[in-house]
Short mmCIF file of C-alpha atoms in Angstrom, two decimals:
data_model
loop_
_atom_site.label_atom_id
_atom_site.label_comp_id
_atom_site.label_asym_id
_atom_site.label_seq_id
_atom_site.Cartn_x
_atom_site.Cartn_y
_atom_site.Cartn_z
CA PHE A 1 -23.43 -10.76 -31.08
CA SER A 2 -19.78 -10.50 -30.96
CA THR A 3 -19.90 -6.80 -29.57
CA GLN A 4 -22.13 -6.98 -27.11
CA ASN A 5 -20.27 -10.41 -25.93
CA MET A 6 -16.11 -9.75 -26.85
CA TYR A 7 -16.03 -7.47 -21.93
CA LEU A 8 -18.09 -10.59 -20.35
CA ASN A 9 -17.60 -12.85 -18.25
CA PHE A 10 -16.83 -16.65 -19.13
CA ALA A 11 -19.46 -16.56 -17.11
CA GLU A 12 -22.03 -14.11 -18.63
CA ILE A 13 -21.80 -15.49 -22.43
CA GLY A 14 -22.29 -19.06 -21.23
CA THR A 15 -25.47 -17.91 -20.87
CA ASN A 16 -26.19 -15.03 -22.99
CA ILE A 17 -25.18 -18.34 -25.55
CA LYS A 18 -28.12 -20.66 -24.20
CA ASN A 19 -30.28 -17.15 -24.70
CA LEU A 20 -29.51 -16.39 -28.53
CA MET A 21 -30.13 -20.73 -28.06
CA GLU A 22 -34.01 -21.05 -27.48
CA ASP A 23 -34.62 -17.54 -29.24
CA PHE A 24 -33.77 -19.92 -32.35
CA GLN A 25 -35.86 -22.50 -31.39
CA ARG A 26 -38.26 -20.06 -31.23
CA ARG A 27 -37.85 -18.66 -34.75
CA LYS A 28 -37.27 -22.29 -36.62
CA PRO A 29 -40.12 -23.43 -39.22
CA LYS A 30 -41.94 -24.83 -38.35
CA GLU A 31 -41.10 -28.55 -39.87
CA GLN A 32 -45.04 -28.78 -40.78
CA GLN A 33 -45.65 -25.67 -42.23
CA LYS A 34 -48.34 -25.19 -44.59
CA LEU A 35 -47.62 -23.93 -47.80
CA GLU A 36 -51.33 -23.75 -48.37
CA SER A 37 -51.35 -20.24 -50.74
CA ILE A 38 -49.63 -18.60 -52.73
CA ALA A 39 -49.04 -16.10 -50.12
CA ASP A 40 -47.30 -19.34 -47.60
CA MET A 41 -45.13 -19.86 -50.19
CA LYS A 42 -43.91 -15.82 -50.30
CA ALA A 43 -43.46 -15.47 -46.88
CA PHE A 44 -41.63 -18.97 -46.72
CA VAL A 45 -38.69 -18.13 -48.88
CA GLU A 46 -38.08 -14.67 -48.81
CA ASN A 47 -37.77 -15.79 -44.65
CA TYR A 48 -36.17 -18.58 -44.42
CA PRO A 49 -32.55 -16.87 -45.90
CA GLN A 50 -33.05 -14.75 -42.70
CA PHE A 51 -33.24 -18.41 -40.72
CA LYS A 52 -30.82 -20.54 -42.46
CA LYS A 53 -27.52 -16.62 -41.67
CA MET A 54 -29.21 -17.60 -37.80
CA SER A 55 -28.56 -20.10 -38.08
CA GLY A 56 -24.76 -20.32 -39.30
CA THR A 57 -25.01 -17.86 -36.49
CA VAL A 58 -26.00 -19.43 -33.77
CA SER A 59 -23.78 -22.99 -34.97
CA LYS A 60 -20.57 -20.21 -34.95
CA HIS A 61 -20.42 -19.43 -31.81
CA VAL A 62 -21.79 -22.59 -30.64
CA THR A 63 -19.08 -24.00 -31.42
CA VAL A 64 -16.25 -21.34 -29.99
CA VAL A 65 -18.03 -20.62 -26.61
CA GLY A 66 -18.14 -25.05 -26.41
CA GLU A 67 -14.32 -25.00 -27.95
CA LEU A 68 -13.53 -22.52 -25.15
CA SER A 69 -15.57 -24.36 -22.42
CA ARG A 70 -13.30 -27.58 -23.33
CA LEU A 71 -10.44 -26.01 -23.29
CA VAL A 72 -11.22 -24.02 -19.23
CA ALA A 73 -12.05 -28.13 -18.00
CA GLU A 74 -8.51 -29.73 -19.96
CA ARG A 75 -6.10 -26.66 -18.25
CA ASN A 76 -7.95 -26.56 -15.64
CA LEU A 77 -8.32 -22.56 -15.84
CA LEU A 78 -11.66 -22.20 -13.71
CA GLU A 79 -9.28 -22.53 -9.88
CA VAL A 80 -5.82 -21.90 -12.03
CA SER A 81 -8.00 -17.64 -12.63
CA GLU A 82 -9.43 -17.74 -9.41
CA VAL A 83 -5.80 -18.73 -7.51
CA GLU A 84 -4.17 -15.86 -9.61
CA GLN A 85 -6.51 -13.42 -9.02
CA GLU A 86 -5.99 -13.79 -4.69
CA LEU A 87 -2.74 -13.67 -6.20
CA ALA A 88 -2.76 -10.32 -6.77
CA CYS A 89 -5.20 -9.25 -4.71
CA GLN A 90 -5.45 -11.07 -1.33
CA SER A 91 -2.15 -11.33 1.79
CA ASP A 92 -2.39 -14.25 3.18
CA HIS A 93 0.90 -16.07 2.17
CA SER A 94 0.14 -18.57 3.69
CA SER A 95 -2.42 -19.42 2.40
CA ALA A 96 -1.90 -18.59 -1.36
CA LEU A 97 1.37 -20.50 -1.75
CA GLN A 98 -0.58 -24.03 -1.33
CA SER A 99 -2.72 -23.17 -3.17
CA VAL A 100 0.26 -22.93 -5.80
CA ARG A 101 1.84 -25.93 -5.30
CA ARG A 102 -1.38 -27.82 -4.79
CA LEU A 103 -1.80 -26.85 -8.59
CA LEU A 104 1.51 -27.57 -9.53
CA GLN A 105 1.14 -30.67 -8.52
CA SER A 106 -1.57 -31.55 -10.62
CA PRO A 107 -0.98 -32.69 -13.98
CA ARG A 108 -3.93 -30.98 -15.85
CA VAL A 109 -2.06 -27.56 -15.22
CA SER A 110 0.05 -27.19 -18.07
CA GLU A 111 4.14 -25.70 -17.58
CA LEU A 112 2.79 -22.57 -18.98
CA ASP A 113 -0.44 -22.80 -16.83
CA ALA A 114 2.87 -23.05 -13.56
CA ALA A 115 5.04 -21.00 -14.58
CA ARG A 116 2.73 -17.72 -14.26
CA LEU A 117 1.28 -19.46 -11.74
CA VAL A 118 5.61 -19.04 -10.07
CA MET A 119 5.90 -15.34 -11.07
CA LEU A 120 2.84 -14.45 -9.98
CA TYR A 121 3.75 -15.84 -6.64
CA ALA A 122 7.67 -14.15 -6.81
CA LEU A 123 6.91 -10.76 -8.03
CA ARG A 124 3.96 -11.04 -4.73
CA TYR A 125 5.74 -12.17 -2.32
CA GLU A 126 9.86 -11.59 -3.78
CA ARG A 127 10.33 -9.93 -0.60
CA HIS A 128 8.11 -12.31 1.43
CA GLY A 129 10.49 -14.07 5.47
CA SER A 130 9.62 -17.17 4.36
CA SER A 131 8.70 -17.02 0.63
CA GLY A 132 8.53 -20.33 -0.66
CA LEU A 133 9.87 -19.40 -3.76
CA PRO A 134 12.91 -21.83 -4.58
CA ALA A 135 10.44 -25.16 -2.89
CA LEU A 136 7.70 -23.80 -5.36
CA LEU A 137 10.66 -24.30 -8.56
CA GLU A 138 11.54 -26.89 -7.58
CA GLU A 139 7.67 -28.34 -8.05
CA LEU A 140 8.25 -26.54 -12.12
CA ARG A 141 11.83 -27.93 -11.63
CA GLY A 142 9.64 -32.12 -11.16
CA ARG A 143 7.32 -31.60 -13.82
CA GLY A 144 9.51 -32.40 -15.95
CA GLY A 145 9.52 -29.78 -18.86
CA THR A 146 11.93 -27.17 -20.10
CA ASP A 147 14.71 -24.60 -17.88
CA ARG A 148 12.88 -21.91 -20.22
CA TYR A 149 9.84 -21.56 -18.21
CA ARG A 150 12.12 -21.88 -15.14
CA LYS A 151 14.21 -18.43 -16.27
CA LEU A 152 11.44 -16.33 -17.17
CA VAL A 153 11.02 -16.80 -12.92
CA SER A 154 14.20 -15.36 -12.49
CA ALA A 155 12.92 -12.63 -14.95
CA VAL A 156 9.46 -11.81 -15.12
CA VAL A 157 10.97 -10.82 -11.42
CA GLU A 158 14.67 -9.23 -12.39
CA TYR A 159 11.57 -6.88 -15.07
CA GLY A 160 9.36 -5.62 -13.48
CA GLY A 161 10.04 -6.65 -9.56
CA LYS A 162 10.13 -4.07 -6.83
CA ARG A 163 12.85 -2.71 -7.20
CA ALA A 164 12.06 -1.89 -11.39
CA ARG A 165 8.62 -1.26 -10.46
CA GLY A 166 8.00 3.07 -10.77
CA SER A 167 4.72 2.61 -8.08
CA ASP A 168 3.86 -0.04 -6.05
CA LEU A 169 1.23 -2.24 -9.08
CA PHE A 170 0.06 -4.22 -6.02
CA SER A 171 -1.97 -2.17 -3.33
CA PRO A 172 -0.93 -2.94 -0.36
CA LYS A 173 -4.00 -4.73 1.65
CA ASP A 174 -2.72 -6.14 5.02
CA ALA A 175 -4.02 -3.93 6.86
CA VAL A 176 -7.62 -5.41 6.00
CA ALA A 177 -8.09 -9.02 4.96
CA ILE A 178 -11.18 -9.49 2.23
CA THR A 179 -12.91 -11.98 1.97
CA LYS A 180 -14.07 -13.48 -1.20
CA GLN A 181 -17.60 -12.77 0.46
CA PHE A 182 -16.82 -9.45 0.99
CA LEU A 183 -15.29 -9.22 -2.68
CA LYS A 184 -18.06 -10.75 -4.30
CA GLY A 185 -20.67 -7.62 -3.16
CA LEU A 186 -18.62 -4.46 -4.13
CA LYS A 187 -19.62 -2.74 -5.90
CA GLY A 188 -17.74 -2.71 -9.40
CA ILE A 189 -16.33 -6.74 -8.26
CA GLU A 190 -18.10 -8.88 -10.08
CA ASN A 191 -16.80 -12.00 -9.08
CA VAL A 192 -13.86 -13.84 -7.89
CA TYR A 193 -12.75 -14.05 -11.50
CA THR A 194 -12.71 -10.07 -11.88
CA GLN A 195 -11.07 -8.55 -8.54
CA HIS A 196 -7.89 -8.01 -9.89
CA GLN A 197 -8.08 -4.12 -11.48
CA PRO A 198 -5.30 -3.52 -13.45
CA LEU A 199 -2.28 -0.39 -12.31
CA LEU A 200 -3.97 1.80 -16.06
CA GLN A 201 -7.56 1.87 -14.57
CA GLU A 202 -6.20 4.19 -11.42
CA THR A 203 -4.49 6.00 -13.38
CA LEU A 204 -7.08 6.60 -15.50
CA ASP A 205 -9.15 6.84 -12.29
CA GLN A 206 -6.93 10.26 -11.66
CA LEU A 207 -6.59 12.14 -14.57
CA ILE A 208 -9.97 12.18 -15.53
CA LYS A 209 -10.17 13.57 -11.71
CA GLY A 210 -7.80 15.91 -12.13
CA LYS A 211 -5.52 14.82 -9.58
CA LEU A 212 -2.16 13.14 -11.35
CA LYS A 213 1.35 13.32 -9.69
CA ASP A 214 3.05 15.94 -11.44
CA SER A 215 6.04 14.43 -10.08
CA GLN A 216 5.28 11.23 -11.89
CA TYR A 217 2.92 12.36 -15.21
CA PRO A 218 4.65 15.99 -15.58
CA TYR A 219 2.16 18.49 -17.91
CA LEU A 220 4.29 19.79 -21.22
CA GLY A 221 2.68 23.24 -21.79
CA PRO A 222 2.72 26.66 -20.32
CA ASN A 223 -0.81 26.49 -17.33
CA THR A 224 -1.12 23.32 -15.83
CA LEU A 225 -3.65 21.76 -16.09
CA ARG A 226 -6.79 22.85 -15.08
CA ASP A 227 -10.47 20.81 -17.02
CA ARG A 228 -11.39 17.46 -16.74
CA PRO A 229 -9.56 16.06 -19.94
CA GLN A 230 -12.26 15.29 -22.88
CA ASP A 231 -9.30 13.29 -25.37
CA ILE A 232 -7.41 10.93 -23.45
CA ILE A 233 -4.68 8.61 -25.68
CA VAL A 234 -2.92 6.10 -24.17
CA PHE A 235 -0.01 4.57 -26.31
CA LEU A 236 1.64 1.74 -24.11
CA ILE A 237 5.72 0.40 -25.23
CA GLY A 238 5.23 -2.74 -25.32
CA GLY A 239 2.87 -3.74 -25.52
CA ALA A 240 -0.91 -3.34 -23.70
CA THR A 241 -3.70 -6.25 -22.68
CA TYR A 242 -7.48 -7.16 -22.91
CA GLU A 243 -7.82 -6.47 -19.38
CA GLU A 244 -6.13 -2.98 -20.16
CA ALA A 245 -8.51 -2.90 -22.83
CA LEU A 246 -11.64 -3.90 -20.94
CA ALA A 247 -10.50 -1.05 -18.27
CA VAL A 248 -10.61 1.72 -21.02
CA PHE A 249 -14.15 0.10 -22.28
CA ASN A 250 -15.75 0.10 -18.57
CA LEU A 251 -14.80 4.22 -18.05
CA ASN A 252 -15.67 5.43 -21.46
CA ARG A 253 -18.83 3.93 -20.19
CA SER A 254 -18.98 5.58 -17.08
CA ASN A 255 -17.29 8.67 -17.67
CA PRO A 256 -19.16 10.46 -21.11
CA GLY A 257 -18.16 13.25 -22.05
CA VAL A 258 -14.73 11.84 -21.83
CA ARG A 259 -13.31 9.97 -24.95
CA ILE A 260 -9.97 7.35 -23.85
CA VAL A 261 -8.28 5.79 -26.94
CA LEU A 262 -5.85 3.08 -26.05
CA GLY A 263 -3.23 1.80 -27.67
CA GLY A 264 0.77 -0.15 -27.90
CA THR A 265 2.73 -1.81 -29.75
CA THR A 266 1.58 -4.77 -29.44
CA ILE A 267 -1.87 -6.70 -27.82
CA HIS A 268 -0.41 -9.30 -25.32
CA ASN A 269 -2.08 -12.27 -25.24
CA THR A 270 -0.67 -14.87 -21.60
CA ARG A 271 1.80 -16.95 -23.99
CA ARG A 272 3.01 -13.83 -25.62
#
């Protein structure tokens, strides 16, 4: 169950947990099971360990998903996630600023999640003529938290802002205003929570097609890379993310004959 669900979206896991429960209910030994013969007793004894094992598995997964669900509701994460996706993938500055401000004023949004929204806004709109960053930093201050998160906002821009980036992290989409409805119908975009694709996906896709720019990714060896690569090893100094692991999983699945291995100095979660 874990293997089948490890890369799925949270909503899909909820559906699969429900199916797991229903399957478990169907297999439950009947309480009034008739044990009228040695054969009945033997069958019951043989099946009981399997039932107990499945019972343990079901209760474990239901407990984990129940706790995840509680945290998602408590921290208002569905709304936070949607705004994060829109910050990364849309180009409506006015709407983005309003959404971030609204969430900063919500007591359900944790200080960490609030700071992350401001960081994303700062990276996305750092050179926008009507930047609302000073006001957002004041909102963060008004929440009465530590100074650490406000300092991290300027640190992340210094580390990964436009001046420091080797390529464009946000694909320019100003020319085409993509609506939620359109995105939902796009192939490869499951829903509003999975609009963003990491830069690694595009880089690997170009490598598989033999279209990587030599200027950015010079080729070491006597010849240029003519053949389609079969084994690709990606190592991210500074750490890889779970979203990048998902991108590699999907590329391996959709490109038979190509094997991609992802490594890094660490795996980052949100807090890291």
